[in-house]
PDB file of C-alpha atoms in Angstrom:
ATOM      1  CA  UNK Y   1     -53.367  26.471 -15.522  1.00 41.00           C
ATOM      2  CA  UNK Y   2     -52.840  30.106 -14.213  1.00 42.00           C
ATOM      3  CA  UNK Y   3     -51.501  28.445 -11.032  1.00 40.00           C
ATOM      4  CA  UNK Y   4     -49.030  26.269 -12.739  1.00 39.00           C
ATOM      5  CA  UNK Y   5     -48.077  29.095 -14.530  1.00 37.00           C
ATOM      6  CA  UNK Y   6     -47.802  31.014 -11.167  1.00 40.00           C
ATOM      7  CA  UNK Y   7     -45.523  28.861  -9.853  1.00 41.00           C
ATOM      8  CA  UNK Y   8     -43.293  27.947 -12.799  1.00 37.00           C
ATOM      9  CA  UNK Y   9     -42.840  31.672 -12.982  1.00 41.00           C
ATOM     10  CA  UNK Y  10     -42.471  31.273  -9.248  1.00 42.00           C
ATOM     11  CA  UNK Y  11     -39.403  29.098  -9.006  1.00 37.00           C
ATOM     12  CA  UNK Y  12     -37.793  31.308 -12.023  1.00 38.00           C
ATOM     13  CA  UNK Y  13     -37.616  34.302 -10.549  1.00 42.00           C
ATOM     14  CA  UNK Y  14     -36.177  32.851  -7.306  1.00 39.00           C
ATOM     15  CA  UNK Y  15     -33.177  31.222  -9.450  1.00 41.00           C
ATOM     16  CA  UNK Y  16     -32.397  33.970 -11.146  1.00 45.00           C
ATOM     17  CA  UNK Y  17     -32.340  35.792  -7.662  1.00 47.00           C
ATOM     18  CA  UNK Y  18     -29.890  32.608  -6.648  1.00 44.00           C
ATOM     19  CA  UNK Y  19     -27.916  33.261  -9.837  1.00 45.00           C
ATOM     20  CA  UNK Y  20     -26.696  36.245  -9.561  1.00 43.00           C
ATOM     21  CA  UNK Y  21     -25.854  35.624  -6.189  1.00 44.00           C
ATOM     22  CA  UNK Y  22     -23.586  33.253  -7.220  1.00 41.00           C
ATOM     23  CA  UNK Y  23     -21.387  35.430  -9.635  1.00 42.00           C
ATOM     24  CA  UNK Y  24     -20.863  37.627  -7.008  1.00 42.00           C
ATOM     25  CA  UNK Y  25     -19.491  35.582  -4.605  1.00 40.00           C
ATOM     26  CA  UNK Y  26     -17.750  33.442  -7.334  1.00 41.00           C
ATOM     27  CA  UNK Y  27     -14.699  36.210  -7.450  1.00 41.00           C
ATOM     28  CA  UNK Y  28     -14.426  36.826  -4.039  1.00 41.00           C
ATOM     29  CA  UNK Y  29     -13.363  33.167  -3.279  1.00 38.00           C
ATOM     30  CA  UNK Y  30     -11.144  33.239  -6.388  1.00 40.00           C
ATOM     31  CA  UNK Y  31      -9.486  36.325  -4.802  1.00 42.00           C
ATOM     32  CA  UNK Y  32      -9.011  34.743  -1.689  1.00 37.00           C
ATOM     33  CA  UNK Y  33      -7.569  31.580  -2.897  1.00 38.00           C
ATOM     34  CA  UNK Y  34      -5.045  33.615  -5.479  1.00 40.00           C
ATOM     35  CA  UNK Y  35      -4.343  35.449  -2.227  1.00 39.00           C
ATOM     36  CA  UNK Y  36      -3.682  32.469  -0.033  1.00 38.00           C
ATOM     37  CA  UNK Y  37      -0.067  31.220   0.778  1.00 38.00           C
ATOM     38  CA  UNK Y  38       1.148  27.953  -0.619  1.00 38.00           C
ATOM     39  CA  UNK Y  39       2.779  25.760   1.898  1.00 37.00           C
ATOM     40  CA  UNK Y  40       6.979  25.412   1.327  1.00 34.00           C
ATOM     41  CA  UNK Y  41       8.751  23.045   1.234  1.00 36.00           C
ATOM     42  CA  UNK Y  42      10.345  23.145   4.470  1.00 39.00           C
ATOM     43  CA  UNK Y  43       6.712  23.464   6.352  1.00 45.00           C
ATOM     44  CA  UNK Y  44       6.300  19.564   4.711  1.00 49.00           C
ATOM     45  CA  UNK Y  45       9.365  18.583   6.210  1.00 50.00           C
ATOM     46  CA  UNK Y  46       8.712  19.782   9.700  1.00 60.00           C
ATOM     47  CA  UNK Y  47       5.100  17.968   9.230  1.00 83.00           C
ATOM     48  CA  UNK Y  48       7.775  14.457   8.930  1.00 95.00           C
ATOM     49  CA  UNK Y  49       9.915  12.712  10.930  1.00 97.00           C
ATOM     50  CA  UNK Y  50      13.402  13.911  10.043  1.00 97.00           C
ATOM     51  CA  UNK Y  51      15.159  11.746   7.757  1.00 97.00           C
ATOM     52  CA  UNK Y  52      18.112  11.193   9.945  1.00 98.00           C
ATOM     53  CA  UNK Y  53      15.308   9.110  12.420  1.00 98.00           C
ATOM     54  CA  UNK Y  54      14.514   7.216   9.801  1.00 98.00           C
ATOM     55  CA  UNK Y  55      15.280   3.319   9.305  1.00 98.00           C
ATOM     56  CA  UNK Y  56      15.271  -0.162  10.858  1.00 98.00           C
ATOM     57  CA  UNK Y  57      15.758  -0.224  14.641  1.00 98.00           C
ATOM     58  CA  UNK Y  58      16.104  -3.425  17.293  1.00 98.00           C
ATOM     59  CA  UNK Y  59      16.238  -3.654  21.042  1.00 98.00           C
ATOM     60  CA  UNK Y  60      18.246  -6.525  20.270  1.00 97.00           C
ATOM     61  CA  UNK Y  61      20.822  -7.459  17.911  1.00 95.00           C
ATOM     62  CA  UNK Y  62      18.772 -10.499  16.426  1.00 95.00           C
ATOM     63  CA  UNK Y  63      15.764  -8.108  16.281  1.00 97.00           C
ATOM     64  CA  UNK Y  64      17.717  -6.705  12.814  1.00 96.00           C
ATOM     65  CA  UNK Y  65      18.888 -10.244  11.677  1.00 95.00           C
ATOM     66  CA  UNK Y  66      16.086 -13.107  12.550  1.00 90.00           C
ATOM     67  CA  UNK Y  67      14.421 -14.006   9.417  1.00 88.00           C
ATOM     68  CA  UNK Y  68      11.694 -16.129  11.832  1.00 87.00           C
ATOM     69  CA  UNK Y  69       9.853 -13.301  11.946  1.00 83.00           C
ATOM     70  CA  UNK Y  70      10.393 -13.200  15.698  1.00 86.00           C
ATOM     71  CA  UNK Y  71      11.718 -10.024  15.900  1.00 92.00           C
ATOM     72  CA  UNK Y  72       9.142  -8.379  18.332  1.00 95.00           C
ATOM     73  CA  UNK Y  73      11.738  -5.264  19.059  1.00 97.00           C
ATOM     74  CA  UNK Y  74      12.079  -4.557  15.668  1.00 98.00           C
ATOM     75  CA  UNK Y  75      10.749  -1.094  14.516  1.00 98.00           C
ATOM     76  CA  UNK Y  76      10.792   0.398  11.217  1.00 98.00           C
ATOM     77  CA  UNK Y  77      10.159   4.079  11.539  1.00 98.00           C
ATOM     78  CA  UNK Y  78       9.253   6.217   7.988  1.00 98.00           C
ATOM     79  CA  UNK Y  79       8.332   9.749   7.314  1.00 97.00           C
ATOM     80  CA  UNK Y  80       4.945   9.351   8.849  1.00 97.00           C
ATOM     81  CA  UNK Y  81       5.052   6.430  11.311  1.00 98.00           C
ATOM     82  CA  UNK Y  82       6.739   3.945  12.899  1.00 98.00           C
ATOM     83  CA  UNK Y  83       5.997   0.074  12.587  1.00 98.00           C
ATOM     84  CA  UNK Y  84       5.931  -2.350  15.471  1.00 97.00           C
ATOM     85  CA  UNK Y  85       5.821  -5.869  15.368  1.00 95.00           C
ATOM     86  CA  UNK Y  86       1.810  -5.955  15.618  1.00 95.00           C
ATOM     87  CA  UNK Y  87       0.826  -2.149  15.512  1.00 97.00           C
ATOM     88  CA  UNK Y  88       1.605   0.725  13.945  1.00 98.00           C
ATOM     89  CA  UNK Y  89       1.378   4.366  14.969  1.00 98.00           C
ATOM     90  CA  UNK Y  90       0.702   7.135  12.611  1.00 98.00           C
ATOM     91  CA  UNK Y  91       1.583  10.878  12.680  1.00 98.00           C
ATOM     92  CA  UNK Y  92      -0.812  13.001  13.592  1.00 97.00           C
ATOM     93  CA  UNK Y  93       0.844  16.168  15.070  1.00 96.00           C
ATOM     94  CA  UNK Y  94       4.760  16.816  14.980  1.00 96.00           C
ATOM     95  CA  UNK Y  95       5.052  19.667  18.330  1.00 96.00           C
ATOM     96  CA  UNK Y  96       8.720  19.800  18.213  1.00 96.00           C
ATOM     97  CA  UNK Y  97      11.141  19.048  15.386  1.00 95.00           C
ATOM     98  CA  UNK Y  98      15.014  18.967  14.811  1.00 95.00           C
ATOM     99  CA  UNK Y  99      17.611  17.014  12.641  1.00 94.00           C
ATOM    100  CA  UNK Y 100      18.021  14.438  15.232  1.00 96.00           C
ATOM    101  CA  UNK Y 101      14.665  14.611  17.439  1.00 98.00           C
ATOM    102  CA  UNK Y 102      10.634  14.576  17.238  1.00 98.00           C
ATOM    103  CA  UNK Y 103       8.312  15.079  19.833  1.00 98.00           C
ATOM    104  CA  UNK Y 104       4.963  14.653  18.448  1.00 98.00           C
ATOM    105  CA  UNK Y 105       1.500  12.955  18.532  1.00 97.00           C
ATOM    106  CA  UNK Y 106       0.405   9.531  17.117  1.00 98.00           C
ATOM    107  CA  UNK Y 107      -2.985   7.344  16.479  1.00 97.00           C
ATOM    108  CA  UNK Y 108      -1.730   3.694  17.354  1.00 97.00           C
ATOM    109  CA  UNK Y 109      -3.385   1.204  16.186  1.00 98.00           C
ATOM    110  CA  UNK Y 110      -3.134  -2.678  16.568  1.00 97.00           C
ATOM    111  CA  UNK Y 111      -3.985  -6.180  17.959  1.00 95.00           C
ATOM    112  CA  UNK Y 112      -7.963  -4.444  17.127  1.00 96.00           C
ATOM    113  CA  UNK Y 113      -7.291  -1.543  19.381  1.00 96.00           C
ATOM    114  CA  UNK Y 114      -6.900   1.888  18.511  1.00 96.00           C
ATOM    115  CA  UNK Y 115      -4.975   4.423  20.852  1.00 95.00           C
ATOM    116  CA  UNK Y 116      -3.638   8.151  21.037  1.00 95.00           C
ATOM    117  CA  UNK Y 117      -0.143   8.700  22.589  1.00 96.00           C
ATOM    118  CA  UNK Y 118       2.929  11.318  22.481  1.00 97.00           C
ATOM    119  CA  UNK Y 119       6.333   9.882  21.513  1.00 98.00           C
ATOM    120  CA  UNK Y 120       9.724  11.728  21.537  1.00 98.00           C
ATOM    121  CA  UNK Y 121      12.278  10.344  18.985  1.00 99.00           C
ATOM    122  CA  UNK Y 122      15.925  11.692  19.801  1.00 98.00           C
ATOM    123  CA  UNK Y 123      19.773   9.951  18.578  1.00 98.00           C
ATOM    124  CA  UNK Y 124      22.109   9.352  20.537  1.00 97.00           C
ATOM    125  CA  UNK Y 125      25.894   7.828  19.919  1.00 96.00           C
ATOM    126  CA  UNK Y 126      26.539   9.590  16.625  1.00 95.00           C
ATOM    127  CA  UNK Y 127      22.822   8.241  15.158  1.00 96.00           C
ATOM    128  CA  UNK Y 128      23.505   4.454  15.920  1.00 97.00           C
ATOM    129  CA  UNK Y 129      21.142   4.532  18.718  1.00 98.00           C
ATOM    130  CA  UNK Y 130      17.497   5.665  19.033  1.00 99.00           C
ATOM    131  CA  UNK Y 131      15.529   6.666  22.281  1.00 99.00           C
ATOM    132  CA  UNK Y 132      12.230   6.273  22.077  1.00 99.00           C
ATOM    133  CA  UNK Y 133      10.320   7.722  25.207  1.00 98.00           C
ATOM    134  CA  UNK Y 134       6.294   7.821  25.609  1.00 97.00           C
ATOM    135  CA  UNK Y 135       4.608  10.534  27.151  1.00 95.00           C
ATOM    136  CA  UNK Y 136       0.857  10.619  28.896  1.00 88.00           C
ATOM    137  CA  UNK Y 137      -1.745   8.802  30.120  1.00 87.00           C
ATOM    138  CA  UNK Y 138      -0.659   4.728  30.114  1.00 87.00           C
ATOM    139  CA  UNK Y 139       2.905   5.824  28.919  1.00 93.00           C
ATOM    140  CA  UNK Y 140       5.814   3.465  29.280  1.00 95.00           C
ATOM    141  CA  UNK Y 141       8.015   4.961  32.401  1.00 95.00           C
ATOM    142  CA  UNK Y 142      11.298   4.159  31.016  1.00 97.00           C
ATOM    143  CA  UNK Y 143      12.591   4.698  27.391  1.00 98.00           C
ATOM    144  CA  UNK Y 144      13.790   2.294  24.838  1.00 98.00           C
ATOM    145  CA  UNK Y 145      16.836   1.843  23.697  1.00 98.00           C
ATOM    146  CA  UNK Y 146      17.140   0.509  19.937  1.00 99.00           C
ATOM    147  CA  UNK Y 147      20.316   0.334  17.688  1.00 98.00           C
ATOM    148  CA  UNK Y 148      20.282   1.124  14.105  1.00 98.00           C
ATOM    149  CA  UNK Y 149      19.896  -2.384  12.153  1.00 97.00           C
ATOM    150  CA  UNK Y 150      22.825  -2.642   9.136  1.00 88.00           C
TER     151      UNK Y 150
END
């Protein structure tokens, strides 16, 4: 009995060690976290593709039209990826943003494979045409051309 009581005793004295703990470090975080920053606005637009970017795209004009569903060169690119005909790539990391151009990283993912790869974004002919240009390992070696579908 004196041993149960020992360690009841025991365990209470080591939580209400543990307690007061607590309510010291409780403020502290609150301070920090009434200290931190909150992102603006314009921080989650630079983590997006710029709008101007965004839209239906085909390397061909029947890419935009075909109602088949043939359209492999069709892309439709949104704030935070782009969709191919059987993958789709989602932003991880933008490294360079402007109105009309993004340079930044993306998880692919498709056909049951999964990859990594660095795509620049840019307009060219007063935003009816998109260049889309891979960079790294098992990049394409010559950019794609795709006009803005109506």
């Amino acid at each position: 009995m004196i041993r149960r009581f020992a360690a009841v005793s025991g365990v209470l004295a080591l939580s209400a060690c543990g307690g007061s703990q607590q309510a010291s470090v409780a403020p502290s975080e609150a301070a920090v976290l009434a200290s931190s920053p909150t992102p603006s606005a314009t921080s989650t637009r630079e983590l997006q593709i710029p709008a101007a970017l965004r839209g239906r795209w085909g390397l061909v004009p029947a890419d935009c039209t075909s109602t088949m569903g043939d359209n492999k060169g069709l892309i439709v690119v949104d704030a935070e990826s782009i969709k191919f005909y059987e993958a789709r790539a989602v932003l991880d990391v933008v490294k360079d943003v402007r109105e009309s151009r993004v340079v930044a990283s993306f998880s692919f993912s498709g056909e049951g494979q999964e990859w990594k790869l660095d795509e620049e974004l840019h307009l060219e002919k007063d935003g009816r045409e998109l260049i889309r240009t891979e960079h790294g390992e098992n990049a394409m070696t010559e950019p794609l051309r795709y006009t803005r579908c109506a």
